[in-house]
Amino acid sequence: MASKAIHAYYDDDDVLMLAVKRVKAAKHHIEEVYCPFPVHGLDKAMGLAPTRIAITSFIYGCIGLTVATVMMNYIMIEDWPQDIGGKPSFSYIENMPSFVPIMFELTVFFAAHLMVITFYMRSRLWPFKEAENPDVRTTDDHFLMEIDIHDNEKELKDLLLDTGAVEINIVEKTSH
């Protein structure tokens, strides 16, 4: 099903922020904003929910710490205990201070690598995926605000021109 959307282009991130605030204040739903770089505060201005990615990072770090502990206990205590420097490996607790660097490294390793995988899966990014940005200028020096049109084209155009848009286009959207 095809529907119409309006694309408003901006050439400054501060003007874009003010425009987003004014469009939201006028009770219009912003479908998407395409930017060449992250704009601080844009997610709050658009009314997006806060991310829970920090929680997953903590969980992945805990998994890494658990894997490190279980791995070192099995390798150095149970499977192949070694007498290193006259210090026998009778229990994990006695040898834990020497295992702290490994525990730290695996905690960071698991958190970092699993976070990258989670980010790509959550963002639906994968190799050879076709770009979804509607205009190549949004990767260089322009910002694009996309708003669906619901019989309010003239009102939206006037509002967006008043907010400092440098270009406004009406496009046909097709649902994926």
PDB file of C-alpha atoms in Angstrom:
ATOM      1  CA  MET A   1       0.000   0.000   0.000  1.00  0.00           C
ATOM      2  CA  ALA A   2       1.425   3.354  -1.031  1.00  0.00           C
ATOM      3  CA  SER A   3       1.093   6.438   1.124  1.00  0.00           C
ATOM      4  CA  LYS A   4       2.473   9.942   0.946  1.00  0.00           C
ATOM      5  CA  ALA A   5       5.215  11.369   3.103  1.00  0.00           C
ATOM      6  CA  ILE A   6       6.871  14.728   3.282  1.00  0.00           C
ATOM      7  CA  HIS A   7      10.659  15.018   3.366  1.00  0.00           C
ATOM      8  CA  ALA A   8      11.996  18.213   4.920  1.00  0.00           C
ATOM      9  CA  TYR A   9      15.721  18.864   4.469  1.00  0.00           C
ATOM     10  CA  TYR A  10      17.836  20.894   6.883  1.00  0.00           C
ATOM     11  CA  ASP A  11      21.473  21.919   6.629  1.00  0.00           C
ATOM     12  CA  ASP A  12      22.139  22.580  10.336  1.00  0.00           C
ATOM     13  CA  ASP A  13      21.650  20.292  13.339  1.00  0.00           C
ATOM     14  CA  ASP A  14      20.540  23.129  15.640  1.00  0.00           C
ATOM     15  CA  VAL A  15      17.838  24.176  13.175  1.00  0.00           C
ATOM     16  CA  LEU A  16      16.789  20.520  12.913  1.00  0.00           C
ATOM     17  CA  MET A  17      16.460  20.223  16.713  1.00  0.00           C
ATOM     18  CA  LEU A  18      14.265  23.309  16.892  1.00  0.00           C
ATOM     19  CA  ALA A  19      12.191  22.030  13.963  1.00  0.00           C
ATOM     20  CA  VAL A  20      11.657  18.631  15.620  1.00  0.00           C
ATOM     21  CA  LYS A  21      10.500  20.355  18.813  1.00  0.00           C
ATOM     22  CA  ARG A  22       8.078  22.585  16.899  1.00  0.00           C
ATOM     23  CA  VAL A  23       6.677  19.694  14.829  1.00  0.00           C
ATOM     24  CA  LYS A  24       6.157  17.597  17.982  1.00  0.00           C
ATOM     25  CA  ALA A  25       4.530  20.600  19.716  1.00  0.00           C
ATOM     26  CA  ALA A  26       2.124  20.845  16.763  1.00  0.00           C
ATOM     27  CA  LYS A  27       1.130  17.195  17.471  1.00  0.00           C
ATOM     28  CA  HIS A  28       2.541  15.696  14.260  1.00  0.00           C
ATOM     29  CA  HIS A  29       4.166  12.243  14.274  1.00  0.00           C
ATOM     30  CA  ILE A  30       7.730  12.242  12.924  1.00  0.00           C
ATOM     31  CA  GLU A  31       8.292   8.933  11.186  1.00  0.00           C
ATOM     32  CA  GLU A  32      12.102   9.151  10.984  1.00  0.00           C
ATOM     33  CA  VAL A  33      15.004  11.594  11.018  1.00  0.00           C
ATOM     34  CA  TYR A  34      18.077  10.803   8.906  1.00  0.00           C
ATOM     35  CA  CYS A  35      21.350  12.440   9.994  1.00  0.00           C
ATOM     36  CA  PRO A  36      24.946  12.280   8.778  1.00  0.00           C
ATOM     37  CA  PHE A  37      26.140  12.100  12.412  1.00  0.00           C
ATOM     38  CA  PRO A  38      24.530  11.547  15.848  1.00  0.00           C
ATOM     39  CA  VAL A  39      22.698  14.624  17.133  1.00  0.00           C
ATOM     40  CA  HIS A  40      22.756  14.893  20.919  1.00  0.00           C
ATOM     41  CA  GLY A  41      19.246  15.104  22.382  1.00  0.00           C
ATOM     42  CA  LEU A  42      17.414  14.219  19.175  1.00  0.00           C
ATOM     43  CA  ASP A  43      16.015  10.995  20.645  1.00  0.00           C
ATOM     44  CA  LYS A  44      14.460  12.899  23.572  1.00  0.00           C
ATOM     45  CA  ALA A  45      13.121  15.625  21.280  1.00  0.00           C
ATOM     46  CA  MET A  46      11.458  12.962  19.110  1.00  0.00           C
ATOM     47  CA  GLY A  47       9.964  11.272  22.168  1.00  0.00           C
ATOM     48  CA  LEU A  48      11.746   7.950  21.660  1.00  0.00           C
ATOM     49  CA  ALA A  49      11.892   5.497  24.550  1.00  0.00           C
ATOM     50  CA  PRO A  50      15.246   5.219  26.336  1.00  0.00           C
ATOM     51  CA  THR A  51      17.460   2.354  25.246  1.00  0.00           C
ATOM     52  CA  ARG A  52      17.956  -0.748  27.372  1.00  0.00           C
ATOM     53  CA  ILE A  53      21.242  -1.663  25.721  1.00  0.00           C
ATOM     54  CA  ALA A  54      23.244  -0.917  28.907  1.00  0.00           C
ATOM     55  CA  ILE A  55      21.323  -3.669  30.696  1.00  0.00           C
ATOM     56  CA  THR A  56      22.305  -6.186  28.034  1.00  0.00           C
ATOM     57  CA  SER A  57      25.919  -5.028  28.312  1.00  0.00           C
ATOM     58  CA  PHE A  58      25.892  -5.758  32.048  1.00  0.00           C
ATOM     59  CA  ILE A  59      24.340  -9.193  31.448  1.00  0.00           C
ATOM     60  CA  TYR A  60      26.957 -10.015  28.793  1.00  0.00           C
ATOM     61  CA  GLY A  61      29.723  -8.935  31.173  1.00  0.00           C
ATOM     62  CA  CYS A  62      28.306 -11.253  33.855  1.00  0.00           C
ATOM     63  CA  ILE A  63      28.246 -14.099  31.336  1.00  0.00           C
ATOM     64  CA  GLY A  64      31.912 -13.396  30.492  1.00  0.00           C
ATOM     65  CA  LEU A  65      32.855 -13.371  34.181  1.00  0.00           C
ATOM     66  CA  THR A  66      31.029 -16.672  34.714  1.00  0.00           C
ATOM     67  CA  VAL A  67      32.695 -18.286  31.696  1.00  0.00           C
ATOM     68  CA  ALA A  68      36.110 -17.084  32.904  1.00  0.00           C
ATOM     69  CA  THR A  69      35.555 -18.443  36.406  1.00  0.00           C
ATOM     70  CA  VAL A  70      34.265 -21.827  35.243  1.00  0.00           C
ATOM     71  CA  MET A  71      36.970 -22.125  32.568  1.00  0.00           C
ATOM     72  CA  MET A  72      39.863 -21.324  34.925  1.00  0.00           C
ATOM     73  CA  ASN A  73      38.513 -23.560  37.673  1.00  0.00           C
ATOM     74  CA  TYR A  74      38.253 -26.474  35.243  1.00  0.00           C
ATOM     75  CA  ILE A  75      41.568 -25.897  33.438  1.00  0.00           C
ATOM     76  CA  MET A  76      43.822 -24.908  36.358  1.00  0.00           C
ATOM     77  CA  ILE A  77      42.253 -26.724  39.336  1.00  0.00           C
ATOM     78  CA  GLU A  78      40.306 -29.801  38.219  1.00  0.00           C
ATOM     79  CA  ASP A  79      41.640 -30.985  34.868  1.00  0.00           C
ATOM     80  CA  TRP A  80      45.353 -30.198  34.983  1.00  0.00           C
ATOM     81  CA  PRO A  81      46.501 -28.744  38.315  1.00  0.00           C
ATOM     82  CA  GLN A  82      49.996 -27.338  38.112  1.00  0.00           C
ATOM     83  CA  ASP A  83      52.623 -26.386  40.662  1.00  0.00           C
ATOM     84  CA  ILE A  84      53.721 -22.977  39.375  1.00  0.00           C
ATOM     85  CA  GLY A  85      56.529 -21.324  41.317  1.00  0.00           C
ATOM     86  CA  GLY A  86      56.072 -23.649  44.283  1.00  0.00           C
ATOM     87  CA  LYS A  87      52.402 -22.666  44.654  1.00  0.00           C
ATOM     88  CA  PRO A  88      50.164 -25.712  44.288  1.00  0.00           C
ATOM     89  CA  SER A  89      46.626 -25.307  42.915  1.00  0.00           C
ATOM     90  CA  PHE A  90      44.450 -26.888  45.598  1.00  0.00           C
ATOM     91  CA  SER A  91      41.428 -24.614  45.278  1.00  0.00           C
ATOM     92  CA  TYR A  92      40.128 -21.847  43.078  1.00  0.00           C
ATOM     93  CA  ILE A  93      39.744 -19.383  45.975  1.00  0.00           C
ATOM     94  CA  GLU A  94      43.442 -19.677  46.918  1.00  0.00           C
ATOM     95  CA  ASN A  95      44.502 -18.890  43.354  1.00  0.00           C
ATOM     96  CA  MET A  96      41.842 -16.327  42.465  1.00  0.00           C
ATOM     97  CA  PRO A  97      44.120 -13.245  42.769  1.00  0.00           C
ATOM     98  CA  SER A  98      46.265 -14.555  39.925  1.00  0.00           C
ATOM     99  CA  PHE A  99      43.131 -15.150  37.824  1.00  0.00           C
ATOM    100  CA  VAL A 100      41.778 -11.569  38.157  1.00  0.00           C
ATOM    101  CA  PRO A 101      43.367 -10.296  34.888  1.00  0.00           C
ATOM    102  CA  ILE A 102      41.822 -13.191  32.948  1.00  0.00           C
ATOM    103  CA  MET A 103      38.450 -12.597  34.613  1.00  0.00           C
ATOM    104  CA  PHE A 104      38.602  -8.909  33.697  1.00  0.00           C
ATOM    105  CA  GLU A 105      39.652  -9.577  30.100  1.00  0.00           C
ATOM    106  CA  LEU A 106      36.907 -12.132  29.454  1.00  0.00           C
ATOM    107  CA  THR A 107      34.295  -9.870  31.053  1.00  0.00           C
ATOM    108  CA  VAL A 108      35.251  -7.045  28.688  1.00  0.00           C
ATOM    109  CA  PHE A 109      35.626  -9.416  25.714  1.00  0.00           C
ATOM    110  CA  PHE A 110      32.146 -10.911  26.134  1.00  0.00           C
ATOM    111  CA  ALA A 111      30.477  -7.555  26.820  1.00  0.00           C
ATOM    112  CA  ALA A 112      32.108  -5.853  23.818  1.00  0.00           C
ATOM    113  CA  HIS A 113      31.636  -8.584  21.240  1.00  0.00           C
ATOM    114  CA  LEU A 114      28.112  -9.553  22.240  1.00  0.00           C
ATOM    115  CA  MET A 115      27.109  -5.871  22.341  1.00  0.00           C
ATOM    116  CA  VAL A 116      28.261  -5.405  18.744  1.00  0.00           C
ATOM    117  CA  ILE A 117      26.284  -8.474  17.674  1.00  0.00           C
ATOM    118  CA  THR A 118      23.224  -7.281  19.623  1.00  0.00           C
ATOM    119  CA  PHE A 119      23.464  -3.804  18.116  1.00  0.00           C
ATOM    120  CA  TYR A 120      23.633  -5.146  14.565  1.00  0.00           C
ATOM    121  CA  MET A 121      20.745  -7.553  15.131  1.00  0.00           C
ATOM    122  CA  ARG A 122      18.604  -4.896  16.837  1.00  0.00           C
ATOM    123  CA  SER A 123      19.348  -2.364  14.109  1.00  0.00           C
ATOM    124  CA  ARG A 124      18.770  -4.993  11.412  1.00  0.00           C
ATOM    125  CA  LEU A 125      22.215  -4.343   9.967  1.00  0.00           C
ATOM    126  CA  TRP A 126      24.069  -7.135   8.248  1.00  0.00           C
ATOM    127  CA  PRO A 127      26.573  -7.468   5.428  1.00  0.00           C
ATOM    128  CA  PHE A 128      25.302  -6.483   1.986  1.00  0.00           C
ATOM    129  CA  LYS A 129      22.132  -4.888   3.366  1.00  0.00           C
ATOM    130  CA  GLU A 130      20.820  -2.170   1.107  1.00  0.00           C
ATOM    131  CA  ALA A 131      20.819   1.309   2.662  1.00  0.00           C
ATOM    132  CA  GLU A 132      17.464   2.621   3.826  1.00  0.00           C
ATOM    133  CA  ASN A 133      18.208   6.332   3.754  1.00  0.00           C
ATOM    134  CA  PRO A 134      16.019   8.003   1.130  1.00  0.00           C
ATOM    135  CA  ASP A 135      18.596  10.567  -0.007  1.00  0.00           C
ATOM    136  CA  VAL A 136      22.359  10.178  -0.319  1.00  0.00           C
ATOM    137  CA  ARG A 137      22.850  13.740   0.990  1.00  0.00           C
ATOM    138  CA  THR A 138      21.883  12.518   4.476  1.00  0.00           C
ATOM    139  CA  THR A 139      25.231  10.712   4.627  1.00  0.00           C
ATOM    140  CA  ASP A 140      27.189  13.900   3.996  1.00  0.00           C
ATOM    141  CA  ASP A 141      25.793  17.281   5.010  1.00  0.00           C
ATOM    142  CA  HIS A 142      21.970  17.291   5.121  1.00  0.00           C
ATOM    143  CA  PHE A 143      19.392  16.227   7.689  1.00  0.00           C
ATOM    144  CA  LEU A 144      16.044  14.812   6.608  1.00  0.00           C
ATOM    145  CA  MET A 145      12.834  14.708   8.610  1.00  0.00           C
ATOM    146  CA  GLU A 146      10.171  12.324   7.298  1.00  0.00           C
ATOM    147  CA  ILE A 147       6.525  12.857   8.270  1.00  0.00           C
ATOM    148  CA  ASP A 148       3.549  10.883   6.975  1.00  0.00           C
ATOM    149  CA  ILE A 149       0.831  12.999   5.337  1.00  0.00           C
ATOM    150  CA  HIS A 150      -2.755  12.510   6.536  1.00  0.00           C
ATOM    151  CA  ASP A 151      -4.770  15.118   4.565  1.00  0.00           C
ATOM    152  CA  ASN A 152      -2.637  17.900   6.073  1.00  0.00           C
ATOM    153  CA  GLU A 153      -0.106  18.536   3.325  1.00  0.00           C
ATOM    154  CA  LYS A 154      -0.523  22.336   3.176  1.00  0.00           C
ATOM    155  CA  GLU A 155      -0.371  22.733   6.965  1.00  0.00           C
ATOM    156  CA  LEU A 156       2.761  20.576   7.182  1.00  0.00           C
ATOM    157  CA  LYS A 157       4.488  22.384   4.322  1.00  0.00           C
ATOM    158  CA  ASP A 158       3.844  25.773   5.912  1.00  0.00           C
ATOM    159  CA  LEU A 159       5.034  24.566   9.323  1.00  0.00           C
ATOM    160  CA  LEU A 160       8.201  22.996   7.917  1.00  0.00           C
ATOM    161  CA  LEU A 161       9.058  26.057   5.818  1.00  0.00           C
ATOM    162  CA  ASP A 162       8.582  28.170   8.936  1.00  0.00           C
ATOM    163  CA  THR A 163      11.012  25.926  10.861  1.00  0.00           C
ATOM    164  CA  GLY A 164      13.847  26.618   8.415  1.00  0.00           C
ATOM    165  CA  ALA A 165      13.683  23.695   5.981  1.00  0.00           C
ATOM    166  CA  VAL A 166      15.916  24.323   2.957  1.00  0.00           C
ATOM    167  CA  GLU A 167      13.981  21.879   0.749  1.00  0.00           C
ATOM    168  CA  ILE A 168      10.653  20.080   0.979  1.00  0.00           C
ATOM    169  CA  ASN A 169       9.609  17.111  -1.187  1.00  0.00           C
ATOM    170  CA  ILE A 170       6.458  15.010  -1.290  1.00  0.00           C
ATOM    171  CA  VAL A 171       7.241  11.319  -1.878  1.00  0.00           C
ATOM    172  CA  GLU A 172       5.265   8.128  -2.314  1.00  0.00           C
ATOM    173  CA  LYS A 173       6.080   5.588   0.364  1.00  0.00           C
ATOM    174  CA  THR A 174       5.679   1.882  -0.155  1.00  0.00           C
ATOM    175  CA  SER A 175       5.444  -0.454   2.807  1.00  0.00           C
ATOM    176  CA  HIS A 176       8.101  -3.145   2.958  1.00  0.00           C
TER     177      HIS A 176
END
